[in-house]
Every structure is written in C-alpha cells, then in structure tokens.
PDB file of N, CA, C and O in Angstrom:
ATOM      1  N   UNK A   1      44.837  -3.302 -17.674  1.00 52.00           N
ATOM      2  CA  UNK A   1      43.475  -3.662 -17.966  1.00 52.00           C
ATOM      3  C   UNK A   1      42.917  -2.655 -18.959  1.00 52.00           C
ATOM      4  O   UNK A   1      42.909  -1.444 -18.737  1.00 52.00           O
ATOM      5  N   UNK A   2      42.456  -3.216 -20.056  1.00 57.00           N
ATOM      6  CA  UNK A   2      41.541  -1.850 -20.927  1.00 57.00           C
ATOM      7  C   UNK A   2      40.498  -1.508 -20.489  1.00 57.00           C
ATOM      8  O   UNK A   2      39.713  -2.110 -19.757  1.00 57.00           O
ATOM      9  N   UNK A   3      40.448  -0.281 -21.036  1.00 59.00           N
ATOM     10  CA  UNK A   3      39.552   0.451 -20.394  1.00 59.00           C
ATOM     11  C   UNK A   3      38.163  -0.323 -20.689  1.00 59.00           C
ATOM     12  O   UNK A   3      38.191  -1.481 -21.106  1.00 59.00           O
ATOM     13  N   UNK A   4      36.508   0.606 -20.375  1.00 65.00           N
ATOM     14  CA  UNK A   4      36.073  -0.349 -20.725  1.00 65.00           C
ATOM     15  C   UNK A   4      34.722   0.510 -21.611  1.00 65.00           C
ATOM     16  O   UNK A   4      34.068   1.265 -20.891  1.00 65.00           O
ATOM     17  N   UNK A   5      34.290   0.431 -23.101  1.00 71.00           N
ATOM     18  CA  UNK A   5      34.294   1.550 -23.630  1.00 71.00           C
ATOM     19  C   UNK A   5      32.514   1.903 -23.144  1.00 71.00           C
ATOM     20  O   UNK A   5      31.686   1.085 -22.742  1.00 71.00           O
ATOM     21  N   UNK A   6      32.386   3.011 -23.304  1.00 74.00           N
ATOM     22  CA  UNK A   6      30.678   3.460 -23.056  1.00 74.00           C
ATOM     23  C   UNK A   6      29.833   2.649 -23.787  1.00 74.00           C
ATOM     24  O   UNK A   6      30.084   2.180 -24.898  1.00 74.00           O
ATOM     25  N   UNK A   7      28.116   2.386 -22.683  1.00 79.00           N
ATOM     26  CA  UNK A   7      27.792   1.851 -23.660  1.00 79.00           C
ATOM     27  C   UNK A   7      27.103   2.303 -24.496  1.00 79.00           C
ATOM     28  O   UNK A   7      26.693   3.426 -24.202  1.00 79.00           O
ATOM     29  N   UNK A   8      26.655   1.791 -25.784  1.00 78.00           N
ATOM     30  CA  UNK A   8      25.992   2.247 -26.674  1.00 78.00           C
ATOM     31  C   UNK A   8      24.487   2.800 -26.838  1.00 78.00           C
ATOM     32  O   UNK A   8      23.605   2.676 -25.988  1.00 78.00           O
ATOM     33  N   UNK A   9      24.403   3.213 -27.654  1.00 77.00           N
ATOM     34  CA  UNK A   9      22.918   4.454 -27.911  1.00 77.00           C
ATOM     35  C   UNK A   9      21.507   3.211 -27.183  1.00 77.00           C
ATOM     36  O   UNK A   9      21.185   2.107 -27.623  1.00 77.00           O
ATOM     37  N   UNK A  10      21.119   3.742 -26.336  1.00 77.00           N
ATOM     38  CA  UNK A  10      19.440   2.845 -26.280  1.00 77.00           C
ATOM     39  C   UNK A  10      19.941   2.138 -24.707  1.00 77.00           C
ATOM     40  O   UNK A  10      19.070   1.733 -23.937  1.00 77.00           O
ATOM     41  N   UNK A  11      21.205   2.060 -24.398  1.00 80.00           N
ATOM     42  CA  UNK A  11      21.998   0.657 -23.277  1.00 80.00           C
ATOM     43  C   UNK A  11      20.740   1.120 -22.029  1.00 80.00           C
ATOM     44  O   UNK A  11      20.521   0.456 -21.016  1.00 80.00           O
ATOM     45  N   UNK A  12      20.159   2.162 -22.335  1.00 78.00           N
ATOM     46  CA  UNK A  12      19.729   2.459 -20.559  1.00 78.00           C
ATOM     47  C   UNK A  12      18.795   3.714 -20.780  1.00 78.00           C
ATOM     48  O   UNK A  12      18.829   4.590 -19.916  1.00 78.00           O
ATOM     49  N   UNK A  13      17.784   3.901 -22.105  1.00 74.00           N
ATOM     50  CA  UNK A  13      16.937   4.722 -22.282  1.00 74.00           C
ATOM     51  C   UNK A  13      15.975   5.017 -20.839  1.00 74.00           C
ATOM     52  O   UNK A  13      15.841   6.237 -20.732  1.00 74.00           O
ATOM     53  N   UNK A  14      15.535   4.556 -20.131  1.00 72.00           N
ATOM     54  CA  UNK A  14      14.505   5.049 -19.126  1.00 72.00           C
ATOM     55  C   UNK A  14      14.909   4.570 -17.268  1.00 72.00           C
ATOM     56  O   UNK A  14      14.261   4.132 -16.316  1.00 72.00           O
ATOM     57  N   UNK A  15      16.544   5.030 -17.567  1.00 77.00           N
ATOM     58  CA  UNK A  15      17.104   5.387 -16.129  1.00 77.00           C
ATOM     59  C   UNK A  15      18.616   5.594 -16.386  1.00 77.00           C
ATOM     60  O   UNK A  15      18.966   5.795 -17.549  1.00 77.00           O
ATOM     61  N   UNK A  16      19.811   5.553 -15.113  1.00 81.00           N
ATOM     62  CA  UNK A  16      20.599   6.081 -15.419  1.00 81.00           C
ATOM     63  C   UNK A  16      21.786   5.614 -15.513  1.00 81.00           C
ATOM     64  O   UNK A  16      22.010   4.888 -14.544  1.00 81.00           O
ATOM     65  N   UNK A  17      22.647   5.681 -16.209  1.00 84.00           N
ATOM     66  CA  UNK A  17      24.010   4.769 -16.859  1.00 84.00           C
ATOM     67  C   UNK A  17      25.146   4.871 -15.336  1.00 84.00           C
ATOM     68  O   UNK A  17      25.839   5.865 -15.120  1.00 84.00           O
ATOM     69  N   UNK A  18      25.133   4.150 -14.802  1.00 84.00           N
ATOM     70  CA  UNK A  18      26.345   4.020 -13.810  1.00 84.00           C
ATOM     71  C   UNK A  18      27.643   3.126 -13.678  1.00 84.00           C
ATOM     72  O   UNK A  18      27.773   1.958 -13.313  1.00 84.00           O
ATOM     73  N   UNK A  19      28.317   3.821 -13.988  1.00 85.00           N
ATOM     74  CA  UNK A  19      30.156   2.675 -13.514  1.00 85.00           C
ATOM     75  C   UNK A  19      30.280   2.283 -13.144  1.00 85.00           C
ATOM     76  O   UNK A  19      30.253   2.795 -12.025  1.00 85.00           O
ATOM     77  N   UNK A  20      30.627   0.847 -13.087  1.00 84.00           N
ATOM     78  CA  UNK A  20      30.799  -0.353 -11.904  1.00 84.00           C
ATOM     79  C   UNK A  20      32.910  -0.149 -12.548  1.00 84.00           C
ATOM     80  O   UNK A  20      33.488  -0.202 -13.634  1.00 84.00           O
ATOM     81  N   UNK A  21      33.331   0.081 -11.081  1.00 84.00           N
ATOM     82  CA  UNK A  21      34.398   0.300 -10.775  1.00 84.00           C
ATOM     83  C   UNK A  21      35.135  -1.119 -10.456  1.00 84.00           C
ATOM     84  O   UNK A  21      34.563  -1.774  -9.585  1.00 84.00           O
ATOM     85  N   UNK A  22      36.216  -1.657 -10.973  1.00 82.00           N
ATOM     86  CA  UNK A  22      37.398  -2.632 -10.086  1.00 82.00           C
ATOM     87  C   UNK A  22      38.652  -1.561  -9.981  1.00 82.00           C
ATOM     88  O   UNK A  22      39.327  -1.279 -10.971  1.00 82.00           O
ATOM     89  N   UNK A  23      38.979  -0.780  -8.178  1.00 82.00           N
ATOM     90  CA  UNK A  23      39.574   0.040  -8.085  1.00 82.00           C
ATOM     91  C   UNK A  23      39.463   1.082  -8.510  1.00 82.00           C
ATOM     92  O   UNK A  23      38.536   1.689  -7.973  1.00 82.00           O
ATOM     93  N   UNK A  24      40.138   1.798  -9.488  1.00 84.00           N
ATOM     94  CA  UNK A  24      39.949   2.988 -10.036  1.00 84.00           C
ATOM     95  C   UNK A  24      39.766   3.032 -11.623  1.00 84.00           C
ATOM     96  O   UNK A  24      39.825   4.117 -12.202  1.00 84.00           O
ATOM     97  N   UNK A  25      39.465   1.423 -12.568  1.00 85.00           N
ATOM     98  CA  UNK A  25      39.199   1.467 -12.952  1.00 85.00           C
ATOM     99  C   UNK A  25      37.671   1.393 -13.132  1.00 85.00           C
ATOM    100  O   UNK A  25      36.853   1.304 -12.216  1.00 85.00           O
ATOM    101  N   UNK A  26      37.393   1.447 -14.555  1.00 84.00           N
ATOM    102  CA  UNK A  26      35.511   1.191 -15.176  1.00 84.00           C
ATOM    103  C   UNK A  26      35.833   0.040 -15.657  1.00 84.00           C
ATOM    104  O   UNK A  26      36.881  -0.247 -16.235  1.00 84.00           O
ATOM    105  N   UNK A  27      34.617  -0.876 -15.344  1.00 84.00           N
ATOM    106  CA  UNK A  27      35.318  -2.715 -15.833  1.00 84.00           C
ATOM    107  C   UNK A  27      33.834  -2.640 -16.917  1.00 84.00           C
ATOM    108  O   UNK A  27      33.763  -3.016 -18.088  1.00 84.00           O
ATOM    109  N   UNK A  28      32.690  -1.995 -16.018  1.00 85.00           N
ATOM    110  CA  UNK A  28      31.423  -2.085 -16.830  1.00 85.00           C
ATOM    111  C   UNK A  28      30.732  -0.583 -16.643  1.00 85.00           C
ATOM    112  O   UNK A  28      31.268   0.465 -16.282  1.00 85.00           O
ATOM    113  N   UNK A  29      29.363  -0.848 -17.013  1.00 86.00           N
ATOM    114  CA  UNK A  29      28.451  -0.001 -16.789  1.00 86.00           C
ATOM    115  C   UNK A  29      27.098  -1.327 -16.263  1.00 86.00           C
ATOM    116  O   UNK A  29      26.952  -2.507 -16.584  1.00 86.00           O
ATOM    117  N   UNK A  30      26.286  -0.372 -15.309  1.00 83.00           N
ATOM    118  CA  UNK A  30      25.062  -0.427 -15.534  1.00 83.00           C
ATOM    119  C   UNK A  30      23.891   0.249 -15.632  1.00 83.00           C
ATOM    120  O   UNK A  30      23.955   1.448 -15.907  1.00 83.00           O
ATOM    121  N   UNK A  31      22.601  -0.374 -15.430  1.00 84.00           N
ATOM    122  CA  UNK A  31      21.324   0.974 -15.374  1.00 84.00           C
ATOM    123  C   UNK A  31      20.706   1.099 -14.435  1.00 84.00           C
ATOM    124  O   UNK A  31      19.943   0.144 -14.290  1.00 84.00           O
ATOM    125  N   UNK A  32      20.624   1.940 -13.556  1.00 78.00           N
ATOM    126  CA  UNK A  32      20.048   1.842 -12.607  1.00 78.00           C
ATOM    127  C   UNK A  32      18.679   2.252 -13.063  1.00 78.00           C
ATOM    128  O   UNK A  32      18.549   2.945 -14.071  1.00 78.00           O
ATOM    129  N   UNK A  33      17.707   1.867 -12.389  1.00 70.00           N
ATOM    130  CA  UNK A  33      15.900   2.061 -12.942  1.00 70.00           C
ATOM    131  C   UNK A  33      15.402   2.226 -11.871  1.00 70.00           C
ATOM    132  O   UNK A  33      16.023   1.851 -10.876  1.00 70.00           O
ATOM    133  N   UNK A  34      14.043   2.879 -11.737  1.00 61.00           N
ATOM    134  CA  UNK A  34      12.768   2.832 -10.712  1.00 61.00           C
ATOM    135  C   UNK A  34      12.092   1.846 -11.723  1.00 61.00           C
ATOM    136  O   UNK A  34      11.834   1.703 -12.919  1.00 61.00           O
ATOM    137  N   UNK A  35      11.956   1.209 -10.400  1.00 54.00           N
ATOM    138  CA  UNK A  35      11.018  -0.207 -10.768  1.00 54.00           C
ATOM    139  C   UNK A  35       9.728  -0.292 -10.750  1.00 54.00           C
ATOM    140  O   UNK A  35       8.965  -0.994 -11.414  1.00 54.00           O
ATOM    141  N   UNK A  36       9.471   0.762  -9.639  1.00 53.00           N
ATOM    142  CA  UNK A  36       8.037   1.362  -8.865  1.00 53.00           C
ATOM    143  C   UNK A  36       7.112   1.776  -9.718  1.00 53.00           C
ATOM    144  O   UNK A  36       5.977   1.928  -9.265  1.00 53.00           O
ATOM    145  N   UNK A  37       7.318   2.009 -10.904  1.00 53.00           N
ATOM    146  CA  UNK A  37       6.452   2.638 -11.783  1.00 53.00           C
ATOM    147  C   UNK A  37       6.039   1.132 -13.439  1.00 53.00           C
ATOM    148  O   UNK A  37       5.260   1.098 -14.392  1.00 53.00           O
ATOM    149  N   UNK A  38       6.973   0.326 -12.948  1.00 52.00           N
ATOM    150  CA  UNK A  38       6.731  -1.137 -13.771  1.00 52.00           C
ATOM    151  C   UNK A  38       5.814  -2.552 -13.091  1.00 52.00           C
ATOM    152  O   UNK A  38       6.000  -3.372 -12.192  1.00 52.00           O
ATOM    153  N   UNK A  39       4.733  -2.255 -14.132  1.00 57.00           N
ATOM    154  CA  UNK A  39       3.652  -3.492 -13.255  1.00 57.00           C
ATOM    155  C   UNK A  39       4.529  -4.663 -12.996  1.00 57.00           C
ATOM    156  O   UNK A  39       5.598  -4.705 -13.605  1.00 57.00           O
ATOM    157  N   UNK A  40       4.226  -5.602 -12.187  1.00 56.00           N
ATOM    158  CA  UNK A  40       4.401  -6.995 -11.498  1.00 56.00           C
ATOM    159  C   UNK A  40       4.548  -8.209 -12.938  1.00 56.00           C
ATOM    160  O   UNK A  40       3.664  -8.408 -13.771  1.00 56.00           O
ATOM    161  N   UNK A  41       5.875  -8.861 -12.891  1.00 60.00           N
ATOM    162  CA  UNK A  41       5.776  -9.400 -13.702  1.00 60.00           C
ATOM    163  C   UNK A  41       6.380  -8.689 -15.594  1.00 60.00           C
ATOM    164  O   UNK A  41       6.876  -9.496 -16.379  1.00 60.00           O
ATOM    165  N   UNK A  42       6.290  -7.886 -15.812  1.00 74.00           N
ATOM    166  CA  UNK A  42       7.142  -7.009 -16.566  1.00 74.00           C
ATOM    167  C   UNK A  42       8.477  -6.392 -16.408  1.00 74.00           C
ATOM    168  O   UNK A  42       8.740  -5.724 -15.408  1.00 74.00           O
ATOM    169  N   UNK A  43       9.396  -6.606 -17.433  1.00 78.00           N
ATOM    170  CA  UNK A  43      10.448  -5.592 -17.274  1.00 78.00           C
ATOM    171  C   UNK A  43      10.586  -4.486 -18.273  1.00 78.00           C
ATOM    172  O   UNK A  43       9.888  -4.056 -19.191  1.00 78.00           O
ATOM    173  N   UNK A  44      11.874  -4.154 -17.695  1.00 73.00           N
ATOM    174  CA  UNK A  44      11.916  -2.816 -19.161  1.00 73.00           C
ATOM    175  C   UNK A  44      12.949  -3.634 -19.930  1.00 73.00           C
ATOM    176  O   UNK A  44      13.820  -4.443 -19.610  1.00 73.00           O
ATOM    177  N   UNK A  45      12.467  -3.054 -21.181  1.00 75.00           N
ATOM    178  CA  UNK A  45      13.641  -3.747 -21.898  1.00 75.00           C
ATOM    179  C   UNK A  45      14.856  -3.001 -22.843  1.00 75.00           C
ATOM    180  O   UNK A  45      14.629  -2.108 -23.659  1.00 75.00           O
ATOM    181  N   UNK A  46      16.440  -3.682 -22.484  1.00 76.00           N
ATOM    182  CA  UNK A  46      17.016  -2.797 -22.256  1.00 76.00           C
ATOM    183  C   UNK A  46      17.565  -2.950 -23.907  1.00 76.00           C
ATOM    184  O   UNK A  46      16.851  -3.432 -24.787  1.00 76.00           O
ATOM    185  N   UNK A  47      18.765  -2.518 -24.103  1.00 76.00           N
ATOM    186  CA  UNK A  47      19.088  -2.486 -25.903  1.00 76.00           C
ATOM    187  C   UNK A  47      20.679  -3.511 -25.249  1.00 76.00           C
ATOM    188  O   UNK A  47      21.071  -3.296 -24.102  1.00 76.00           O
ATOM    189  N   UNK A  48      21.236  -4.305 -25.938  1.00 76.00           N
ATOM    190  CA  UNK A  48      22.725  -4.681 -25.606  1.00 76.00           C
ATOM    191  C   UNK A  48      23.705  -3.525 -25.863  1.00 76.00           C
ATOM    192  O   UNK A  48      23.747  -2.966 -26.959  1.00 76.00           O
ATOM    193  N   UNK A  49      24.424  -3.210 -24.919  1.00 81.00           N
ATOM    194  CA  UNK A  49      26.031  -2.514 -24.941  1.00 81.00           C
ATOM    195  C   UNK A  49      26.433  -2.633 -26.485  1.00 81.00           C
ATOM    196  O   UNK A  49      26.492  -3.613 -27.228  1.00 81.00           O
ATOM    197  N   UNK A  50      26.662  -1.420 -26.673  1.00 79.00           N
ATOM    198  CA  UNK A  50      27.380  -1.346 -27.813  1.00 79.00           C
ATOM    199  C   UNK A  50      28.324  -1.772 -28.352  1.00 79.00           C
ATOM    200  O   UNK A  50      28.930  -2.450 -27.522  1.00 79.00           O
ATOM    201  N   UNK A  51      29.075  -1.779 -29.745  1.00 81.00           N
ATOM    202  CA  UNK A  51      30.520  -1.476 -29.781  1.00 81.00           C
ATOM    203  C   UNK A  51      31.583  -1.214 -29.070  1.00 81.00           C
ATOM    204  O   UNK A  51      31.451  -0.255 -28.309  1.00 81.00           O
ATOM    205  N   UNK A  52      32.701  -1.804 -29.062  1.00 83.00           N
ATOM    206  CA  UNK A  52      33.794  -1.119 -28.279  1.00 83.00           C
ATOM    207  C   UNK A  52      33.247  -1.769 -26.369  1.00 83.00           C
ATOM    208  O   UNK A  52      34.185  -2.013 -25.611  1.00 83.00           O
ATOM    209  N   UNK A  53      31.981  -1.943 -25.899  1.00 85.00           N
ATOM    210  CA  UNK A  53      31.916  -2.273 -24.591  1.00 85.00           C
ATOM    211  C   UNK A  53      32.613  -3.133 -23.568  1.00 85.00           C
ATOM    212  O   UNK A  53      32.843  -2.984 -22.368  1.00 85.00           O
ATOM    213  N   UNK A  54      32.897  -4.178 -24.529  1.00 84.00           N
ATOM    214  CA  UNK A  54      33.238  -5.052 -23.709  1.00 84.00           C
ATOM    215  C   UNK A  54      34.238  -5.876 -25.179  1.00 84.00           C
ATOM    216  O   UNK A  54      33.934  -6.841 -25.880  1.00 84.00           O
ATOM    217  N   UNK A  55      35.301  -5.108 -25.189  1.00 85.00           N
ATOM    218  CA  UNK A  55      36.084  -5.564 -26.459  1.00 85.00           C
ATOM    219  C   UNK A  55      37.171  -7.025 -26.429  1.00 85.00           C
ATOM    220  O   UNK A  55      37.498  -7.621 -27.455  1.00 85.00           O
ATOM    221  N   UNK A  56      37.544  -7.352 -25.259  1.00 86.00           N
ATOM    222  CA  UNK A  56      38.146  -8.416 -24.946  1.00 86.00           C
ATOM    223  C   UNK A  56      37.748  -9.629 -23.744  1.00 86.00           C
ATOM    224  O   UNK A  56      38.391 -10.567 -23.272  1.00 86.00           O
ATOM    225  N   UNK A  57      36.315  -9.083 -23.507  1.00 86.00           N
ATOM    226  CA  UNK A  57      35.306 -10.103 -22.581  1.00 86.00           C
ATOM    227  C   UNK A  57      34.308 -10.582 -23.051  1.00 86.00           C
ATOM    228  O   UNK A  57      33.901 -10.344 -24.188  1.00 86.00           O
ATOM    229  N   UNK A  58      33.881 -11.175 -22.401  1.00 87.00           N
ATOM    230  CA  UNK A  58      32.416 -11.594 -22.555  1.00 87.00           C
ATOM    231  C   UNK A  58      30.966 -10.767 -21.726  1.00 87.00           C
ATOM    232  O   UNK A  58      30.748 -10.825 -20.516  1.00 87.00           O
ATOM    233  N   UNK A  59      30.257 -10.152 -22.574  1.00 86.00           N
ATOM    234  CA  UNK A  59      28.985  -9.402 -22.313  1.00 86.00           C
ATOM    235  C   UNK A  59      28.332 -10.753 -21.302  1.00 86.00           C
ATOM    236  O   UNK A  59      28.784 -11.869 -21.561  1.00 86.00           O
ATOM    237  N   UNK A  60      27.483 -10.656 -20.385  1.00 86.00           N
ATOM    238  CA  UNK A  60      27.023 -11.016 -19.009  1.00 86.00           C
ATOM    239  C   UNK A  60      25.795 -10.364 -18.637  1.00 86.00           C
ATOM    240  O   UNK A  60      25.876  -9.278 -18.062  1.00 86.00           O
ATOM    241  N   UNK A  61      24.781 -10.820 -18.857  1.00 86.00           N
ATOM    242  CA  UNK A  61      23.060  -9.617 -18.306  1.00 86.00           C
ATOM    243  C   UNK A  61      23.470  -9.780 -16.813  1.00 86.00           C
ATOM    244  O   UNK A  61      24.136 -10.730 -16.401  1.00 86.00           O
ATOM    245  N   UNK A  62      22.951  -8.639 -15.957  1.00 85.00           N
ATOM    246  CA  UNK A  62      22.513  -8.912 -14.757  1.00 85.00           C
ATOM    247  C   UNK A  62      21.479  -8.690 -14.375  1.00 85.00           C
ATOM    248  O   UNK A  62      21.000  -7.599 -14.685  1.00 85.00           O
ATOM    249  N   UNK A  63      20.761  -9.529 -13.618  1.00 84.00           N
ATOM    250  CA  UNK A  63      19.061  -9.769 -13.486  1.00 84.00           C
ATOM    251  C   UNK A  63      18.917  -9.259 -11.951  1.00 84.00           C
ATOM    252  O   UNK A  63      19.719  -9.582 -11.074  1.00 84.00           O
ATOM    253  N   UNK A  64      18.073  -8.631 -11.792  1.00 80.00           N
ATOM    254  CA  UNK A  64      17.790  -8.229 -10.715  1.00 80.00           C
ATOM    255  C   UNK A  64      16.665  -9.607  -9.886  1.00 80.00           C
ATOM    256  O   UNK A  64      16.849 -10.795 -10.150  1.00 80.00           O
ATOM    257  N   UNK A  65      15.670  -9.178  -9.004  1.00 75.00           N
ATOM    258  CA  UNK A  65      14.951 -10.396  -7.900  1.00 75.00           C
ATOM    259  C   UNK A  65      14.059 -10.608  -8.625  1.00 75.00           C
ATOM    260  O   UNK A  65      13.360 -11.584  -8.354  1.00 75.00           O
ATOM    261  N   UNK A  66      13.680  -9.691  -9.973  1.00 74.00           N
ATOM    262  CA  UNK A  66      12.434 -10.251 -10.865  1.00 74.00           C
ATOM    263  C   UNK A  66      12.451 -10.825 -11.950  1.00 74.00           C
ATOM    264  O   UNK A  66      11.617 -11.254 -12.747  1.00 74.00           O
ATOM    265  N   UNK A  67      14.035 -10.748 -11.830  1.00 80.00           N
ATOM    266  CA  UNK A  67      14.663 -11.748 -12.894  1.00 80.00           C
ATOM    267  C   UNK A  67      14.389 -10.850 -14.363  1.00 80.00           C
ATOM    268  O   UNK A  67      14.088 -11.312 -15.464  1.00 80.00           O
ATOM    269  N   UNK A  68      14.566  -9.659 -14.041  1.00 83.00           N
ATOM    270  CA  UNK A  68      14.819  -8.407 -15.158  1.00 83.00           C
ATOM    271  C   UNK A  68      15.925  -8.507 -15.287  1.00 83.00           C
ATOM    272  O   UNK A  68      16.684  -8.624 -14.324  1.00 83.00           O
ATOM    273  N   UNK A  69      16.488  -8.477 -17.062  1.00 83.00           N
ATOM    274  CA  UNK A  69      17.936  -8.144 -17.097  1.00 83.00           C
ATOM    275  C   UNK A  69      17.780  -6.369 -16.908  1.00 83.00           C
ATOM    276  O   UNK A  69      16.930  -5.696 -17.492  1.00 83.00           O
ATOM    277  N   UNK A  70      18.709  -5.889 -16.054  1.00 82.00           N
ATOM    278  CA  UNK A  70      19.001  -4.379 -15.084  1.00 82.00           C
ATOM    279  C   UNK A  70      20.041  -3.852 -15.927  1.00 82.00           C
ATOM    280  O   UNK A  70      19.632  -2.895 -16.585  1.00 82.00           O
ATOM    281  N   UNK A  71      21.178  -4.131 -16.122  1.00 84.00           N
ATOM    282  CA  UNK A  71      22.367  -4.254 -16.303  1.00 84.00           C
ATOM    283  C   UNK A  71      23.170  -5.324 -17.353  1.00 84.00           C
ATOM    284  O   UNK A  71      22.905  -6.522 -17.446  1.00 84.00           O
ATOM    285  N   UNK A  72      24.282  -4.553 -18.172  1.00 86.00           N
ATOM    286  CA  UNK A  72      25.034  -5.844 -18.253  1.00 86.00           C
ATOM    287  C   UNK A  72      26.166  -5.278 -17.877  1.00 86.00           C
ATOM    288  O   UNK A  72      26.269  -4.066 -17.685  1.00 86.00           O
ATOM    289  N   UNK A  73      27.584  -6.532 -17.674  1.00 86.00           N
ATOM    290  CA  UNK A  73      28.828  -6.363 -17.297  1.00 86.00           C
ATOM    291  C   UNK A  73      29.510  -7.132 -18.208  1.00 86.00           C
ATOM    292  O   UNK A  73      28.976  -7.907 -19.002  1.00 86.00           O
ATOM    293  N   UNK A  74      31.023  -6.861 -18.068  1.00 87.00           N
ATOM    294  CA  UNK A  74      32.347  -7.089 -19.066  1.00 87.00           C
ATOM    295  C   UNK A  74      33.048  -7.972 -17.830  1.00 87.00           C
ATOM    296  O   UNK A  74      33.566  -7.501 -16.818  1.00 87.00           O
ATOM    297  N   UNK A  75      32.911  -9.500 -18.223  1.00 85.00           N
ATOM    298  CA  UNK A  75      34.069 -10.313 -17.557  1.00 85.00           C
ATOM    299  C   UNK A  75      35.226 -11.115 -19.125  1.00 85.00           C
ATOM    300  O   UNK A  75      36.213 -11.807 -18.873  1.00 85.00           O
TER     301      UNK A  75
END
C-alpha cells in the first residue's frame, strides 16, 4: 500500500493534523477542531489536501453532525 503523503499547507490551519491509521499504516489524515468556539450553523473552512495526498485514490470530505467538512480521507 503507498504511503499516504502529508497534507498540504492551509489542510488544517485552526486545529490539529491527525493520522487515520489502516494497521500500521497512514491511509489519511484528518483535523481535529474545537467546535465550541464556532457559532451554530457555521463551519470552518478547511483548504483541500495537497499534492502527493492521496496519489492513487480518490480525495473524500468527511462531515461531521453539522454537516462541516472536518476532515478529508484517501480511498
């Protein structure tokens, strides 16, 4: 499986870049955020994964319960 490359400059400016693992590999990244400090109805908005991220998949948002894209992943 290739690796899966960092993401790019901006992917997760105002929280923190975390590895989503299959085994002991990195398949993705995401961002983890405090939400607590974002009014009702707003999200943050994030930049797309860079270069190199997801080089032989398809990029995928993941939306959290407010239907914020949070995250993206490499399937």
């Amino acid at each position: 499986m290739p690796a899966a490359g960092a993401p790019g400059p901006g992917f997760c400016e105002f929280g923190t870049i975390v590895p989503v693992y299959d085994g002991k590999c990195i398949v993705s990244y995401r961002c983890e955020t405090q939400t607590a400090d974002i009014a009702p109805g707003t999200c943050p908005e994030l930049v797309p994964p860079g270069p190199g991220f997801c080089e032989f998949g398809t990029i995928v948002p993941v939306y959290d319960s407010n239907k914020c894209i949070v995250s993206y992943r490499c399937i």
